[in-house]
Amino acid sequence: MTAPETYTMHFLDQAKIYIRSGGGGPGAVSFRREKYVEYGGPDGGNGGKGADIVFEAVAGLNTLIDFRYTQHFKAPRGGHGMGKNRNGAAGKDLVIKVPVGTQIVDDEDRETVLADLTEAGQRVVLLEGGMGGRGNASYKTSTNRAPRQHQPGIPPQEMWVWLRLKLLADVGLVGMPNAGKSTFINKLSNAKAKVGDYAFTTLRPQLGVVTHKNREFVLADIPGLIAGAAEGAGIGDRFLGHIERCRVLVHLIDISNTDPVEAMHVVEEELEAYGGDLEGKPRLVALNKIDLVDDELAAAYAKELLKAGAHEVFPISGATGKGMSKLLDAVIEYLPAATVTERPEGEREEADDKPWSPL
């Protein structure tokens, strides 16, 4: 008996798609023909409006992989006008569902952001459907009793666009390969990132939800950066866009590195070369893997990092959890105040005693 085949969801953070709204339906040319009605007159109805192209941000999606297999989206056109003054039906809008954090970018320059969907449920009408054409009944006047002109309906709009996903996270995790970022995020959440004793074990961004002192925040881990990442070295800097929206960055440095100061400068230079205001974001420097050295060496390296420009250094161990609480205390200082106050255990409100009702 063979083992059941398993499928893994692949991460895709950009995709190019073609979109076209619906054209307006043409108006009708028709004349009333009934027995015993000597002068029927025109009765051609108007065409229906074409459907819009609508983008909607939905929760629960974190990849654009679906757009690798479906790349053309064409909204239905409006219905034809008909006789007896019957108007054509409007086309049903085509709603394209994308992950929260998706940007829609113009294909011509690949820089102009047409829409930025940052909240679940947010909708944007990117292309409007064409208006339906007028039927000949609408052209009737006192001097033109039998018009034969009509409108064909406004044609659809079409374009190619790029979808770019920038994950929404509160805290971004950066560092060189083998700095221990995967172990760090696994320790704090259930992200289950791949851990290995070689460079670039992380090939795509990872998200984890961290709970600390009754506060929750989302932590994003991106592949490691090396010198020249802005020019494409290693995996490059293409995943840095996923931490552009973070409120604070945690810079993880491996204490077993031959020169932690140089490692800090390499990552800082790559963030500055990328732009996107990353160089100006608050950064917390965490000296990781202190479980491999004695306290004296860890303190000495921390002093060197402070002299090199670090605002504050947090010696931690992602494997054992040592020093993590102090680092997380500093992290939540950069997050917005909690909007929900936890009730002390055992405290109840009057509403808790009311029987449930669907009304």
Short mmCIF file of C-alpha atoms in Angstrom, two decimals:
data_model
loop_
_atom_site.label_atom_id
_atom_site.label_comp_id
_atom_site.label_asym_id
_atom_site.label_seq_id
_atom_site.Cartn_x
_atom_site.Cartn_y
_atom_site.Cartn_z
CA MET A 1 0.00 0.00 0.00
CA THR A 2 1.53 3.30 -1.05
CA ALA A 3 1.64 6.29 1.22
CA PRO A 4 -0.89 9.02 0.44
CA GLU A 5 0.46 11.79 -1.74
CA THR A 6 0.92 15.10 0.03
CA TYR A 7 0.74 18.55 -1.45
CA THR A 8 2.52 21.65 -0.23
CA MET A 9 1.39 25.20 -0.79
CA HIS A 10 4.06 27.06 -2.75
CA PHE A 11 4.81 30.66 -1.93
CA LEU A 12 4.52 33.16 -4.77
CA ASP A 13 4.70 36.87 -4.08
CA GLN A 14 4.32 38.34 -7.58
CA ALA A 15 2.32 37.49 -10.66
CA LYS A 16 1.41 39.14 -13.95
CA ILE A 17 -2.23 38.94 -15.06
CA TYR A 18 -4.44 40.28 -17.85
CA ILE A 19 -7.74 41.91 -16.89
CA ARG A 20 -10.61 43.15 -19.06
CA SER A 21 -13.87 44.69 -17.97
CA GLY A 22 -17.15 43.95 -19.71
CA GLY A 23 -18.26 46.02 -22.69
CA GLY A 24 -21.64 47.70 -22.72
CA GLY A 25 -24.43 45.92 -24.54
CA PRO A 26 -25.72 47.50 -27.78
CA GLY A 27 -29.07 49.21 -27.92
CA ALA A 28 -31.82 47.69 -30.04
CA VAL A 29 -33.57 49.00 -33.14
CA SER A 30 -37.15 47.77 -32.97
CA PHE A 31 -40.65 48.96 -33.86
CA ARG A 32 -43.88 48.02 -32.23
CA ARG A 33 -45.96 45.77 -34.44
CA GLU A 34 -49.38 44.87 -33.06
CA LYS A 35 -52.70 44.18 -34.59
CA TYR A 36 -55.09 47.13 -34.54
CA VAL A 37 -52.24 49.51 -33.58
CA GLU A 38 -51.79 51.76 -36.59
CA TYR A 39 -48.76 53.68 -35.40
CA GLY A 40 -46.62 51.43 -33.24
CA GLY A 41 -43.50 53.57 -33.03
CA PRO A 42 -39.99 52.61 -31.87
CA ASP A 43 -39.60 50.30 -28.87
CA GLY A 44 -35.91 49.30 -28.92
CA GLY A 45 -34.48 48.99 -25.38
CA ASN A 46 -31.07 50.08 -24.08
CA GLY A 47 -28.09 47.78 -23.69
CA GLY A 48 -26.92 46.64 -20.25
CA LYS A 49 -23.82 47.92 -18.45
CA GLY A 50 -20.72 45.79 -18.68
CA ALA A 51 -19.26 44.18 -15.55
CA ASP A 52 -16.49 45.81 -13.49
CA ILE A 53 -13.18 44.25 -12.52
CA VAL A 54 -13.06 44.32 -8.71
CA PHE A 55 -10.16 43.29 -6.48
CA GLU A 56 -10.96 42.21 -2.93
CA ALA A 57 -8.52 41.50 -0.09
CA VAL A 58 -9.49 38.39 1.85
CA ALA A 59 -8.08 36.90 5.02
CA GLY A 60 -6.61 33.41 4.99
CA LEU A 61 -4.49 33.81 1.84
CA ASN A 62 -0.74 34.37 1.98
CA THR A 63 0.38 33.51 -1.55
CA LEU A 64 -0.38 34.43 -5.15
CA ILE A 65 0.15 30.87 -6.39
CA ASP A 66 -3.37 30.69 -7.87
CA PHE A 67 -2.46 33.37 -10.40
CA ARG A 68 0.29 31.21 -11.85
CA TYR A 69 -2.35 28.92 -13.35
CA THR A 70 -5.08 31.49 -14.07
CA GLN A 71 -3.70 34.61 -15.70
CA HIS A 72 -6.57 35.98 -17.81
CA PHE A 73 -9.65 37.54 -16.23
CA LYS A 74 -12.45 38.76 -18.50
CA ALA A 75 -15.62 40.20 -17.05
CA PRO A 76 -18.93 39.52 -18.86
CA ARG A 77 -20.40 42.16 -21.15
CA GLY A 78 -23.81 43.74 -20.80
CA GLY A 79 -26.83 42.19 -22.43
CA HIS A 80 -28.34 43.39 -25.74
CA GLY A 81 -31.33 45.69 -25.71
CA MET A 82 -34.48 44.13 -27.11
CA GLY A 83 -37.83 45.09 -28.49
CA LYS A 84 -40.85 45.98 -26.36
CA ASN A 85 -38.62 48.47 -24.50
CA ARG A 86 -36.67 45.70 -22.80
CA ASN A 87 -33.26 46.76 -21.53
CA GLY A 88 -30.31 44.39 -21.52
CA ALA A 89 -29.12 42.85 -18.24
CA ALA A 90 -26.05 44.33 -16.58
CA GLY A 91 -23.00 42.07 -16.43
CA LYS A 92 -22.12 40.55 -13.05
CA ASP A 93 -18.96 42.11 -11.63
CA LEU A 94 -15.87 39.90 -11.68
CA VAL A 95 -14.36 39.85 -8.17
CA ILE A 96 -10.70 38.79 -7.99
CA LYS A 97 -9.73 37.73 -4.47
CA VAL A 98 -6.16 38.45 -3.37
CA PRO A 99 -4.26 38.19 -0.07
CA VAL A 100 -4.21 41.12 2.33
CA GLY A 101 -1.12 43.20 1.56
CA THR A 102 -1.34 42.86 -2.23
CA GLN A 103 -0.31 45.79 -4.40
CA ILE A 104 -1.58 46.17 -7.97
CA VAL A 105 1.17 47.68 -10.12
CA ASP A 106 0.97 49.04 -13.66
CA ASP A 107 2.75 46.79 -16.15
CA GLU A 108 4.08 49.66 -18.26
CA ASP A 109 6.59 51.01 -15.77
CA ARG A 110 6.21 48.35 -13.04
CA GLU A 111 6.44 51.15 -10.46
CA THR A 112 3.06 52.92 -10.45
CA VAL A 113 0.92 51.45 -7.67
CA LEU A 114 -2.69 51.41 -8.86
CA ALA A 115 -4.12 49.99 -5.63
CA ASP A 116 -2.84 48.83 -2.26
CA LEU A 117 -5.09 46.38 -0.39
CA THR A 118 -4.04 46.44 3.25
CA GLU A 119 -7.23 45.43 5.09
CA ALA A 120 -9.42 42.34 4.91
CA GLY A 121 -12.63 43.11 3.05
CA GLN A 122 -11.18 46.12 1.23
CA ARG A 123 -12.45 46.39 -2.35
CA VAL A 124 -11.15 48.36 -5.32
CA VAL A 125 -12.84 48.75 -8.71
CA LEU A 126 -9.84 48.79 -11.02
CA LEU A 127 -11.62 48.72 -14.40
CA GLU A 128 -15.18 49.89 -14.93
CA GLY A 129 -17.47 48.15 -17.38
CA GLY A 130 -18.71 50.04 -20.41
CA MET A 131 -22.10 51.76 -20.37
CA GLY A 132 -24.83 50.16 -22.43
CA GLY A 133 -25.84 51.74 -25.72
CA ARG A 134 -29.13 53.54 -26.23
CA GLY A 135 -31.94 51.86 -28.12
CA ASN A 136 -33.90 53.64 -30.83
CA ALA A 137 -36.83 54.28 -28.48
CA SER A 138 -34.72 56.83 -26.61
CA TYR A 139 -34.17 58.81 -29.82
CA LYS A 140 -37.85 59.41 -30.47
CA THR A 141 -38.82 63.07 -30.66
CA SER A 142 -41.77 65.07 -31.92
CA THR A 143 -40.02 65.56 -35.25
CA ASN A 144 -38.32 62.16 -35.48
CA ARG A 145 -41.12 59.68 -34.90
CA ALA A 146 -39.38 56.61 -36.33
CA PRO A 147 -35.66 56.82 -35.47
CA ARG A 148 -33.41 54.01 -36.59
CA GLN A 149 -30.21 55.04 -34.89
CA HIS A 150 -28.82 53.30 -31.83
CA GLN A 151 -25.59 53.10 -29.85
CA PRO A 152 -23.35 50.00 -29.87
CA GLY A 153 -22.30 50.35 -26.24
CA ILE A 154 -19.00 51.59 -24.79
CA PRO A 155 -16.14 49.11 -25.36
CA PRO A 156 -14.38 47.41 -22.41
CA GLN A 157 -11.16 48.49 -20.72
CA GLU A 158 -8.22 46.12 -20.63
CA MET A 159 -4.68 46.07 -19.27
CA TRP A 160 -1.88 43.92 -17.90
CA VAL A 161 -1.00 44.41 -14.25
CA TRP A 162 1.45 42.96 -11.76
CA LEU A 163 0.30 41.68 -8.38
CA ARG A 164 2.91 42.08 -5.67
CA LEU A 165 2.36 40.65 -2.22
CA LYS A 166 3.91 42.41 0.76
CA LEU A 167 3.09 40.39 3.85
CA LEU A 168 1.61 42.34 6.73
CA ALA A 169 3.69 41.79 9.85
CA ASP A 170 4.40 43.85 12.95
CA VAL A 171 8.01 42.76 13.40
CA GLY A 172 10.58 41.83 10.76
CA LEU A 173 13.47 39.42 11.36
CA VAL A 174 16.66 40.09 9.39
CA GLY A 175 20.20 38.78 9.47
CA MET A 176 22.83 36.89 7.55
CA PRO A 177 22.39 33.20 6.66
CA ASN A 178 22.81 30.85 9.64
CA ALA A 179 22.13 33.63 12.13
CA GLY A 180 19.49 31.41 13.73
CA LYS A 181 16.38 33.17 12.43
CA SER A 182 14.44 29.96 11.78
CA THR A 183 15.21 28.64 15.25
CA PHE A 184 14.19 32.02 16.67
CA ILE A 185 10.77 32.10 15.02
CA ASN A 186 10.15 28.43 15.80
CA LYS A 187 10.89 29.05 19.47
CA LEU A 188 8.39 31.91 19.71
CA SER A 189 5.61 30.55 17.47
CA ASN A 190 4.39 27.47 15.64
CA ALA A 191 5.84 28.58 12.30
CA LYS A 192 7.81 25.31 11.86
CA ALA A 193 10.45 26.93 9.67
CA LYS A 194 13.14 24.66 8.24
CA VAL A 195 16.33 24.52 10.31
CA GLY A 196 19.64 23.24 8.94
CA ASP A 197 23.38 23.56 9.43
CA TYR A 198 23.92 25.27 6.09
CA ALA A 199 23.26 28.63 4.50
CA PHE A 200 19.89 29.65 3.04
CA THR A 201 17.70 27.10 4.79
CA THR A 202 14.98 29.75 4.52
CA LEU A 203 14.03 30.17 0.85
CA ARG A 204 10.76 32.05 1.33
CA PRO A 205 9.28 34.34 3.98
CA GLN A 206 7.82 32.75 7.09
CA LEU A 207 5.13 34.18 9.35
CA GLY A 208 4.57 33.38 12.99
CA VAL A 209 2.20 34.72 15.65
CA VAL A 210 4.01 35.55 18.91
CA THR A 211 2.28 35.97 22.27
CA HIS A 212 4.06 37.88 25.01
CA LYS A 213 2.53 39.42 28.13
CA ASN A 214 -1.02 39.08 26.80
CA ARG A 215 -0.02 40.81 23.57
CA GLU A 216 0.02 39.20 20.14
CA PHE A 217 2.00 40.30 17.13
CA VAL A 218 3.02 38.84 13.78
CA LEU A 219 6.71 38.11 13.17
CA ALA A 220 8.07 37.78 9.62
CA ASP A 221 11.29 35.93 8.81
CA ILE A 222 12.90 36.47 5.41
CA PRO A 223 15.84 34.67 3.74
CA GLY A 224 19.29 35.70 4.91
CA LEU A 225 21.16 38.63 3.39
CA ILE A 226 24.78 38.55 2.27
CA ALA A 227 27.08 41.25 0.90
CA GLY A 228 25.92 42.23 -2.58
CA ALA A 229 22.32 41.09 -2.09
CA ALA A 230 21.12 44.34 -3.68
CA GLU A 231 22.96 43.27 -6.85
CA GLY A 232 21.49 39.77 -6.73
CA ALA A 233 24.05 37.90 -4.65
CA GLY A 234 22.65 34.90 -2.81
CA ILE A 235 18.87 34.99 -2.94
CA GLY A 236 19.09 38.76 -3.44
CA ASP A 237 16.90 41.36 -1.79
CA ARG A 238 13.56 40.60 -3.49
CA PHE A 239 11.99 39.46 -0.22
CA LEU A 240 12.81 42.67 1.63
CA GLY A 241 9.50 44.09 0.41
CA HIS A 242 7.75 41.82 2.92
CA ILE A 243 9.15 43.78 5.86
CA GLU A 244 8.54 47.27 4.49
CA ARG A 245 5.34 47.56 6.53
CA CYS A 246 6.88 46.31 9.80
CA ARG A 247 7.00 48.67 12.77
CA VAL A 248 10.34 47.42 14.04
CA LEU A 249 13.12 45.12 12.80
CA VAL A 250 14.99 42.56 14.88
CA HIS A 251 18.53 42.15 13.55
CA LEU A 252 19.84 38.72 14.53
CA ILE A 253 23.63 38.31 14.68
CA ASP A 254 25.41 34.98 15.16
CA ILE A 255 27.86 35.28 18.07
CA SER A 256 29.92 32.42 16.62
CA ASN A 257 30.56 34.55 13.53
CA THR A 258 34.19 35.55 13.18
CA ASP A 259 33.25 39.24 13.20
CA PRO A 260 29.77 40.17 14.52
CA VAL A 261 30.40 43.87 13.85
CA GLU A 262 31.04 43.20 10.18
CA ALA A 263 27.93 41.02 10.04
CA MET A 264 25.87 43.91 11.43
CA HIS A 265 27.31 46.36 8.89
CA VAL A 266 26.69 44.00 5.94
CA VAL A 267 22.97 43.75 6.69
CA GLU A 268 22.65 47.49 7.38
CA GLU A 269 24.32 48.32 4.05
CA GLU A 270 21.97 45.99 2.16
CA LEU A 271 18.91 47.54 3.85
CA GLU A 272 20.15 50.99 2.88
CA ALA A 273 20.84 49.90 -0.70
CA TYR A 274 17.33 48.47 -1.02
CA GLY A 275 15.58 51.65 0.12
CA GLY A 276 11.90 51.50 0.92
CA ASP A 277 12.60 53.39 4.18
CA LEU A 278 14.05 50.20 5.69
CA GLU A 279 17.23 51.95 6.77
CA GLY A 280 15.17 54.35 8.87
CA LYS A 281 13.09 51.74 10.69
CA PRO A 282 13.79 51.08 14.38
CA ARG A 283 16.15 48.12 14.77
CA LEU A 284 16.83 45.94 17.78
CA VAL A 285 20.14 44.08 17.63
CA ALA A 286 20.03 40.57 19.09
CA LEU A 287 23.29 38.72 19.66
CA ASN A 288 22.18 35.14 19.15
CA LYS A 289 23.58 31.71 20.21
CA ILE A 290 25.05 32.89 23.51
CA ASP A 291 24.56 29.34 24.76
CA LEU A 292 27.68 28.42 22.73
CA VAL A 293 30.03 30.87 24.51
CA ASP A 294 30.68 32.09 28.03
CA ASP A 295 29.11 35.22 29.49
CA GLU A 296 32.38 37.18 29.35
CA LEU A 297 32.75 36.76 25.58
CA ALA A 298 29.08 37.62 25.03
CA ALA A 299 29.50 40.85 27.04
CA ALA A 300 32.63 41.76 25.08
CA TYR A 301 30.88 41.30 21.72
CA ALA A 302 27.90 43.32 22.95
CA LYS A 303 30.21 46.23 23.81
CA GLU A 304 31.78 46.08 20.34
CA LEU A 305 28.37 46.23 18.69
CA LEU A 306 27.40 49.23 20.82
CA LYS A 307 30.59 51.03 19.80
CA ALA A 308 29.83 50.19 16.15
CA GLY A 309 26.51 52.01 16.30
CA ALA A 310 23.96 49.62 17.77
CA HIS A 311 21.46 51.45 19.97
CA GLU A 312 20.98 48.50 22.32
CA VAL A 313 22.16 44.89 22.19
CA PHE A 314 20.17 41.93 23.53
CA PRO A 315 22.21 38.76 24.15
CA ILE A 316 19.84 35.84 23.51
CA SER A 317 19.71 32.16 22.70
CA GLY A 318 17.06 31.12 20.22
CA ALA A 319 17.65 27.48 21.11
CA THR A 320 17.25 27.75 24.90
CA GLY A 321 15.15 30.92 25.13
CA LYS A 322 17.64 32.73 27.33
CA GLY A 323 17.28 36.53 27.13
CA MET A 324 14.23 36.32 24.86
CA SER A 325 11.81 37.86 27.35
CA LYS A 326 13.84 41.07 27.62
CA LEU A 327 14.02 41.33 23.83
CA LEU A 328 10.25 40.84 23.47
CA ASP A 329 9.66 43.51 26.12
CA ALA A 330 11.56 45.93 23.87
CA VAL A 331 9.65 44.77 20.78
CA ILE A 332 6.18 45.44 22.18
CA GLU A 333 7.23 48.99 23.06
CA TYR A 334 7.12 49.74 19.32
CA LEU A 335 3.67 48.20 18.81
CA PRO A 336 0.38 50.08 19.18
CA ALA A 337 -1.34 49.91 22.53
CA ALA A 338 -3.67 46.97 23.04
CA THR A 339 -7.26 47.79 22.22
CA VAL A 340 -8.76 44.98 24.29
CA THR A 341 -8.23 44.91 28.04
CA GLU A 342 -8.06 41.44 29.49
CA ARG A 343 -10.46 40.85 32.40
CA PRO A 344 -8.89 39.36 35.51
CA GLU A 345 -9.51 35.67 35.93
CA GLY A 346 -12.75 35.02 37.75
CA GLU A 347 -14.26 38.43 36.94
CA ARG A 348 -17.55 38.30 35.07
CA GLU A 349 -19.90 40.78 33.53
CA GLU A 350 -23.66 40.82 33.78
CA ALA A 351 -23.94 39.98 30.10
CA ASP A 352 -22.23 36.64 30.78
CA ASP A 353 -25.26 35.43 32.75
CA LYS A 354 -27.82 36.22 30.05
CA PRO A 355 -29.09 33.22 28.08
CA TRP A 356 -27.92 33.03 24.47
CA SER A 357 -30.36 34.21 21.82
CA PRO A 358 -29.95 34.57 18.06
CA LEU A 359 -31.92 37.85 18.17
#
